[in-house]
Amino acid sequence: MSVTDLEIEEAIREAWTILHAGSAASPSAHRLAAALLAMTGGTSAHPHWVTPDDLWRDRLAVLADQGAWLAIWGPRPGEPDCRVPPALLPESQRRRENIYLLWRSTVPASPNITVAALGQPPC
């Protein structure tokens, strides 16, 4: 079984939460979390990195495809205190696409613009 760097980072964040954020996990989960942090050099400080956008995209894909959202990811999109970066939320992407389409519909396309007029050599 192969484990990706993103999965390892998520496991470290979850272990930190179990040990240092007052999680009500079982004693065996506390022992496993302590062992993981000891093996990876984890400290009692919260990990300094943020969850990578790729990981959030994967989580959003799971939500879209399967309707599943794990509690350890925090509140679901649309709920208060959601931790998904706003730019990755589907409504933000739709809004950007709509703004672009509106802009594109109002900017006249000029047939007189040539590659030479743009200061680039012809292909």
Coordinates of N, CA and C in Angstrom, one line a residue:
M1 N 0.8 -1.2 0.0 CA 0.0 0.0 0.0 C 0.9 1.2 0.0
S2 N 0.6 2.2 -0.9 CA 1.3 3.4 -1.0 C 0.6 4.5 -0.3
V3 N 1.3 5.4 0.4 CA 0.7 6.5 1.1 C 1.3 7.8 0.5
T4 N 0.4 8.7 0.1 CA 0.9 10.0 -0.4 C 1.3 11.0 0.7
D5 N 2.1 11.9 0.3 CA 2.6 13.0 1.2 C 1.4 13.7 1.8
L6 N 0.3 13.9 1.0 CA -0.8 14.6 1.5 C -1.5 13.8 2.6
E7 N -1.6 12.5 2.4 CA -2.2 11.6 3.4 C -1.4 11.6 4.7
I8 N -0.1 11.6 4.6 CA 0.8 11.6 5.8 C 0.6 13.0 6.5
E9 N 0.5 14.1 5.8 CA 0.3 15.4 6.4 C -1.0 15.4 7.1
E10 N -2.1 14.9 6.5 CA -3.4 14.9 7.1 C -3.4 14.0 8.4
A11 N -2.7 12.9 8.4 CA -2.6 12.0 9.6 C -1.9 12.8 10.7
I12 N -0.8 13.5 10.4 CA -0.1 14.3 11.4 C -1.0 15.4 12.0
R13 N -1.8 16.1 11.1 CA -2.7 17.1 11.6 C -3.7 16.4 12.6
E14 N -4.3 15.3 12.2 CA -5.3 14.6 13.0 C -4.7 14.1 14.3
A15 N -3.4 13.6 14.3 CA -2.8 13.2 15.5 C -2.6 14.4 16.4
W16 N -2.2 15.5 15.9 CA -2.0 16.7 16.7 C -3.3 17.1 17.4
T17 N -4.4 17.0 16.6 CA -5.7 17.4 17.1 C -6.1 16.4 18.3
I18 N -5.8 15.1 18.1 CA -6.1 14.2 19.2 C -5.4 14.5 20.4
L19 N -4.1 14.8 20.3 CA -3.3 15.0 21.5 C -3.4 16.4 22.1
H20 N -3.6 17.4 21.3 CA -3.4 18.8 21.8 C -4.6 19.7 21.7
A21 N -5.7 19.2 21.1 CA -6.8 20.1 20.9 C -8.0 19.6 21.8
G22 N -7.8 18.7 22.7 CA -8.8 18.3 23.6 C -9.8 17.3 23.0
S23 N -9.3 16.5 22.1 CA -10.1 15.5 21.4 C -10.6 14.4 22.4
A24 N -11.8 13.9 22.3 CA -12.3 12.9 23.2 C -12.1 11.5 22.6
A25 N -10.9 11.3 22.0 CA -10.6 10.0 21.4 C -10.2 9.0 22.5
S26 N -10.3 7.7 22.1 CA -10.0 6.6 23.0 C -8.5 6.7 23.4
P27 N -8.2 6.0 24.5 CA -6.8 5.9 24.9 C -5.9 5.3 23.9
S28 N -6.4 4.3 23.1 CA -5.5 3.7 22.1 C -5.3 4.7 21.0
A29 N -6.2 5.6 20.6 CA -6.0 6.6 19.6 C -5.0 7.6 20.1
H30 N -5.0 7.9 21.4 CA -4.0 8.9 22.0 C -2.6 8.3 21.9
R31 N -2.5 7.0 22.1 CA -1.2 6.3 22.0 C -0.7 6.3 20.6
L32 N -1.6 6.0 19.6 CA -1.2 6.0 18.2 C -0.8 7.4 17.8
A33 N -1.6 8.4 18.2 CA -1.3 9.7 17.8 C 0.1 10.2 18.3
A34 N 0.4 9.8 19.6 CA 1.7 10.1 20.2 C 2.8 9.4 19.5
A35 N 2.6 8.2 19.1 CA 3.6 7.4 18.4 C 3.9 8.1 17.0
L36 N 2.8 8.4 16.3 CA 3.0 9.1 15.0 C 3.7 10.4 15.1
L37 N 3.4 11.2 16.1 CA 4.1 12.5 16.2 C 5.5 12.2 16.6
A38 N 5.8 11.2 17.4 CA 7.2 10.9 17.8 C 8.0 10.5 16.6
M39 N 7.4 9.7 15.8 CA 8.1 9.1 14.6 C 8.3 10.2 13.5
T40 N 7.4 11.2 13.4 CA 7.5 12.2 12.4 C 8.2 13.5 12.9
G41 N 8.5 13.5 14.2 CA 9.2 14.7 14.7 C 8.2 15.8 15.1
G42 N 6.9 15.4 15.2 CA 5.9 16.4 15.5 C 6.1 17.0 16.9
T43 N 5.7 18.2 17.1 CA 5.8 18.9 18.4 C 4.5 19.2 19.0
S44 N 4.5 19.9 20.1 CA 3.2 20.2 20.8 C 2.6 21.4 20.1
A45 N 3.3 22.1 19.3 CA 2.7 23.3 18.6 C 1.9 22.8 17.4
H46 N 0.9 23.5 17.1 CA 0.0 23.2 15.9 C 0.9 23.2 14.7
P47 N 0.7 22.2 13.8 CA 1.5 22.3 12.5 C 1.4 23.6 11.8
H48 N 2.5 24.1 11.4 CA 2.5 25.5 10.8 C 2.0 25.6 9.4
W49 N 1.8 24.5 8.7 CA 1.3 24.5 7.4 C -0.2 24.5 7.3
V50 N -0.7 25.0 6.2 CA -2.2 24.9 6.0 C -2.5 23.7 5.1
T51 N -3.7 23.3 5.1 CA -4.0 22.2 4.3 C -3.9 22.6 2.8
P52 N -3.1 21.8 2.1 CA -2.9 22.2 0.6 C -4.2 22.2 -0.2
D53 N -4.3 23.1 -1.1 CA -5.4 23.2 -2.0 C -5.8 21.9 -2.6
D54 N -4.8 21.1 -3.0 CA -5.0 19.8 -3.7 C -5.8 18.9 -2.8
L55 N -5.5 18.9 -1.5 CA -6.3 18.1 -0.5 C -7.7 18.6 -0.4
W56 N -7.9 19.9 -0.4 CA -9.3 20.4 -0.3 C -10.0 20.1 -1.6
R57 N -9.4 20.1 -2.7 CA -10.1 19.7 -4.0 C -10.5 18.3 -3.9
D58 N -9.6 17.4 -3.4 CA -10.0 16.0 -3.2 C -11.2 15.8 -2.3
R59 N -11.2 16.6 -1.2 CA -12.3 16.5 -0.3 C -13.6 17.0 -0.9
L60 N -13.5 18.1 -1.7 CA -14.7 18.6 -2.4 C -15.2 17.6 -3.4
A61 N -14.3 16.9 -4.0 CA -14.7 15.8 -5.0 C -15.4 14.7 -4.3
V62 N -14.9 14.3 -3.2 CA -15.6 13.2 -2.4 C -17.0 13.7 -2.0
L63 N -17.1 14.9 -1.6 CA -18.4 15.5 -1.3 C -19.4 15.5 -2.5
A64 N -18.8 15.9 -3.6 CA -19.7 16.0 -4.8 C -20.0 14.6 -5.3
D65 N -19.1 13.7 -5.3 CA -19.3 12.4 -5.9 C -20.1 11.4 -5.0
Q66 N -19.8 11.5 -3.7 CA -20.3 10.5 -2.8 C -21.2 11.1 -1.7
G67 N -21.2 12.5 -1.6 CA -22.0 13.1 -0.5 C -21.4 12.9 0.8
A68 N -20.1 12.5 0.9 CA -19.5 12.3 2.2 C -18.6 13.4 2.6
W69 N -18.6 13.8 3.9 CA -17.8 14.8 4.4 C -17.4 14.4 5.8
L70 N -16.1 14.2 6.1 CA -15.6 13.7 7.4 C -15.6 14.8 8.4
A71 N -16.0 14.5 9.6 CA -16.0 15.5 10.7 C -14.6 16.1 11.0
I72 N -13.5 15.4 10.7 CA -12.2 15.9 11.0 C -11.8 17.0 10.0
W73 N -12.6 17.1 8.9 CA -12.3 18.2 7.9 C -12.9 19.5 8.4
G74 N -13.7 19.5 9.4 CA -14.4 20.7 9.9 C -15.8 20.8 9.3
P75 N -16.4 22.0 9.5 CA -17.8 22.1 8.9 C -17.8 22.0 7.4
R76 N -18.9 21.5 6.9 CA -19.1 21.3 5.4 C -19.1 22.7 4.8
P77 N -18.9 22.7 3.5 CA -19.1 24.0 2.7 C -20.5 24.5 2.9
G78 N -20.6 25.8 3.2 CA -21.9 26.4 3.4 C -22.3 26.5 4.9
E79 N -21.6 25.8 5.7 CA -21.8 25.8 7.2 C -20.9 26.9 7.8
P80 N -21.3 27.4 8.9 CA -20.4 28.4 9.6 C -19.1 27.8 10.0
D81 N -18.0 28.6 9.9 CA -16.6 28.2 10.2 C -16.1 27.2 9.2
C82 N -16.6 27.0 8.0 CA -16.0 26.1 7.0 C -14.6 26.5 6.8
R83 N -13.7 25.6 6.7 CA -12.3 25.8 6.5 C -11.8 25.7 5.1
V84 N -12.7 25.3 4.2 CA -12.3 25.2 2.7 C -12.0 26.6 2.2
P85 N -10.8 26.8 1.6 CA -10.5 28.1 1.0 C -11.6 28.6 0.1
P86 N -12.1 29.8 0.3 CA -13.2 30.3 -0.4 C -13.1 30.2 -1.9
A87 N -11.8 30.4 -2.4 CA -11.6 30.3 -3.9 C -11.9 29.0 -4.5
L88 N -11.9 27.9 -3.6 CA -12.1 26.6 -4.1 C -13.5 26.1 -4.1
L89 N -14.3 26.9 -3.4 CA -15.8 26.5 -3.3 C -16.4 26.6 -4.7
P90 N -17.3 25.7 -5.0 CA -17.9 25.7 -6.3 C -18.6 27.0 -6.6
E91 N -19.3 27.6 -5.6 CA -20.0 28.9 -5.9 C -19.0 30.0 -6.2
S92 N -17.8 30.0 -5.7 CA -16.8 31.0 -6.0 C -16.3 30.8 -7.4
Q93 N -16.1 29.5 -7.8 CA -15.7 29.2 -9.2 C -16.7 29.6 -10.2
R94 N -18.0 29.3 -9.9 CA -19.1 29.7 -10.8 C -19.2 31.2 -10.9
R95 N -19.0 32.0 -9.8 CA -19.0 33.4 -9.8 C -17.9 34.0 -10.7
R96 N -16.7 33.4 -10.6 CA -15.6 33.9 -11.4 C -15.9 33.6 -12.9
E97 N -16.5 32.4 -13.2 CA -16.8 32.1 -14.6 C -17.9 33.1 -15.1
N98 N -18.9 33.4 -14.3 CA -19.9 34.3 -14.7 C -19.4 35.7 -14.9
I99 N -18.5 36.2 -14.0 CA -17.9 37.5 -14.2 C -17.1 37.5 -15.5
Y100 N -16.3 36.5 -15.8 CA -15.6 36.4 -17.0 C -16.5 36.5 -18.2
L101 N -17.5 35.7 -18.2 CA -18.5 35.6 -19.3 C -19.1 37.0 -19.5
L102 N -19.5 37.7 -18.4 CA -20.1 39.0 -18.5 C -19.1 40.0 -19.1
W103 N -17.8 39.9 -18.6 CA -16.8 40.8 -19.1 C -16.6 40.5 -20.6
R104 N -16.5 39.3 -21.0 CA -16.2 38.9 -22.4 C -17.3 39.3 -23.3
S105 N -18.6 39.3 -22.8 CA -19.7 39.7 -23.6 C -19.7 41.3 -23.8
T106 N -19.1 42.0 -22.9 CA -19.1 43.5 -23.1 C -17.9 44.0 -23.8
V107 N -16.8 43.2 -23.9 CA -15.6 43.7 -24.5 C -15.7 43.3 -26.0
P108 N -15.7 44.3 -26.9 CA -15.8 44.0 -28.3 C -14.5 43.3 -28.8
A109 N -14.7 42.3 -29.5 CA -13.5 41.6 -30.2 C -13.2 42.4 -31.4
S110 N -12.0 42.8 -31.5 CA -11.6 43.6 -32.7 C -10.9 42.7 -33.7
P111 N -11.4 42.6 -34.9 CA -10.8 41.8 -35.9 C -9.5 42.4 -36.5
N112 N -9.3 43.7 -36.1 CA -8.1 44.4 -36.6 C -6.8 44.1 -35.8
I113 N -6.9 43.4 -34.7 CA -5.7 43.2 -33.9 C -5.0 42.0 -34.5
T114 N -3.7 42.2 -34.8 CA -2.9 41.2 -35.4 C -1.8 40.8 -34.4
V115 N -1.1 39.8 -34.6 CA 0.0 39.4 -33.8 C 1.1 40.4 -33.8
A116 N 1.3 41.1 -34.9 CA 2.3 42.1 -35.0 C 1.9 43.3 -34.1
A117 N 0.6 43.6 -34.0 CA 0.1 44.7 -33.2 C 0.4 44.5 -31.8
L118 N 0.4 43.2 -31.4 CA 0.7 42.9 -30.0 C 2.2 42.9 -29.6
G119 N 3.0 43.1 -30.6 CA 4.4 43.2 -30.4 C 5.1 41.8 -30.3
Q120 N 4.4 40.8 -30.9 CA 4.9 39.5 -30.9 C 5.3 39.1 -32.3
P121 N 6.3 38.3 -32.5 CA 6.6 37.9 -33.9 C 5.6 37.0 -34.4
P122 N 5.3 37.0 -35.7 CA 4.3 36.0 -36.2 C 4.8 34.6 -36.1
C123 N 3.8 33.7 -36.0 CA 4.2 32.3 -35.8 C 4.8 31.7 -37.1

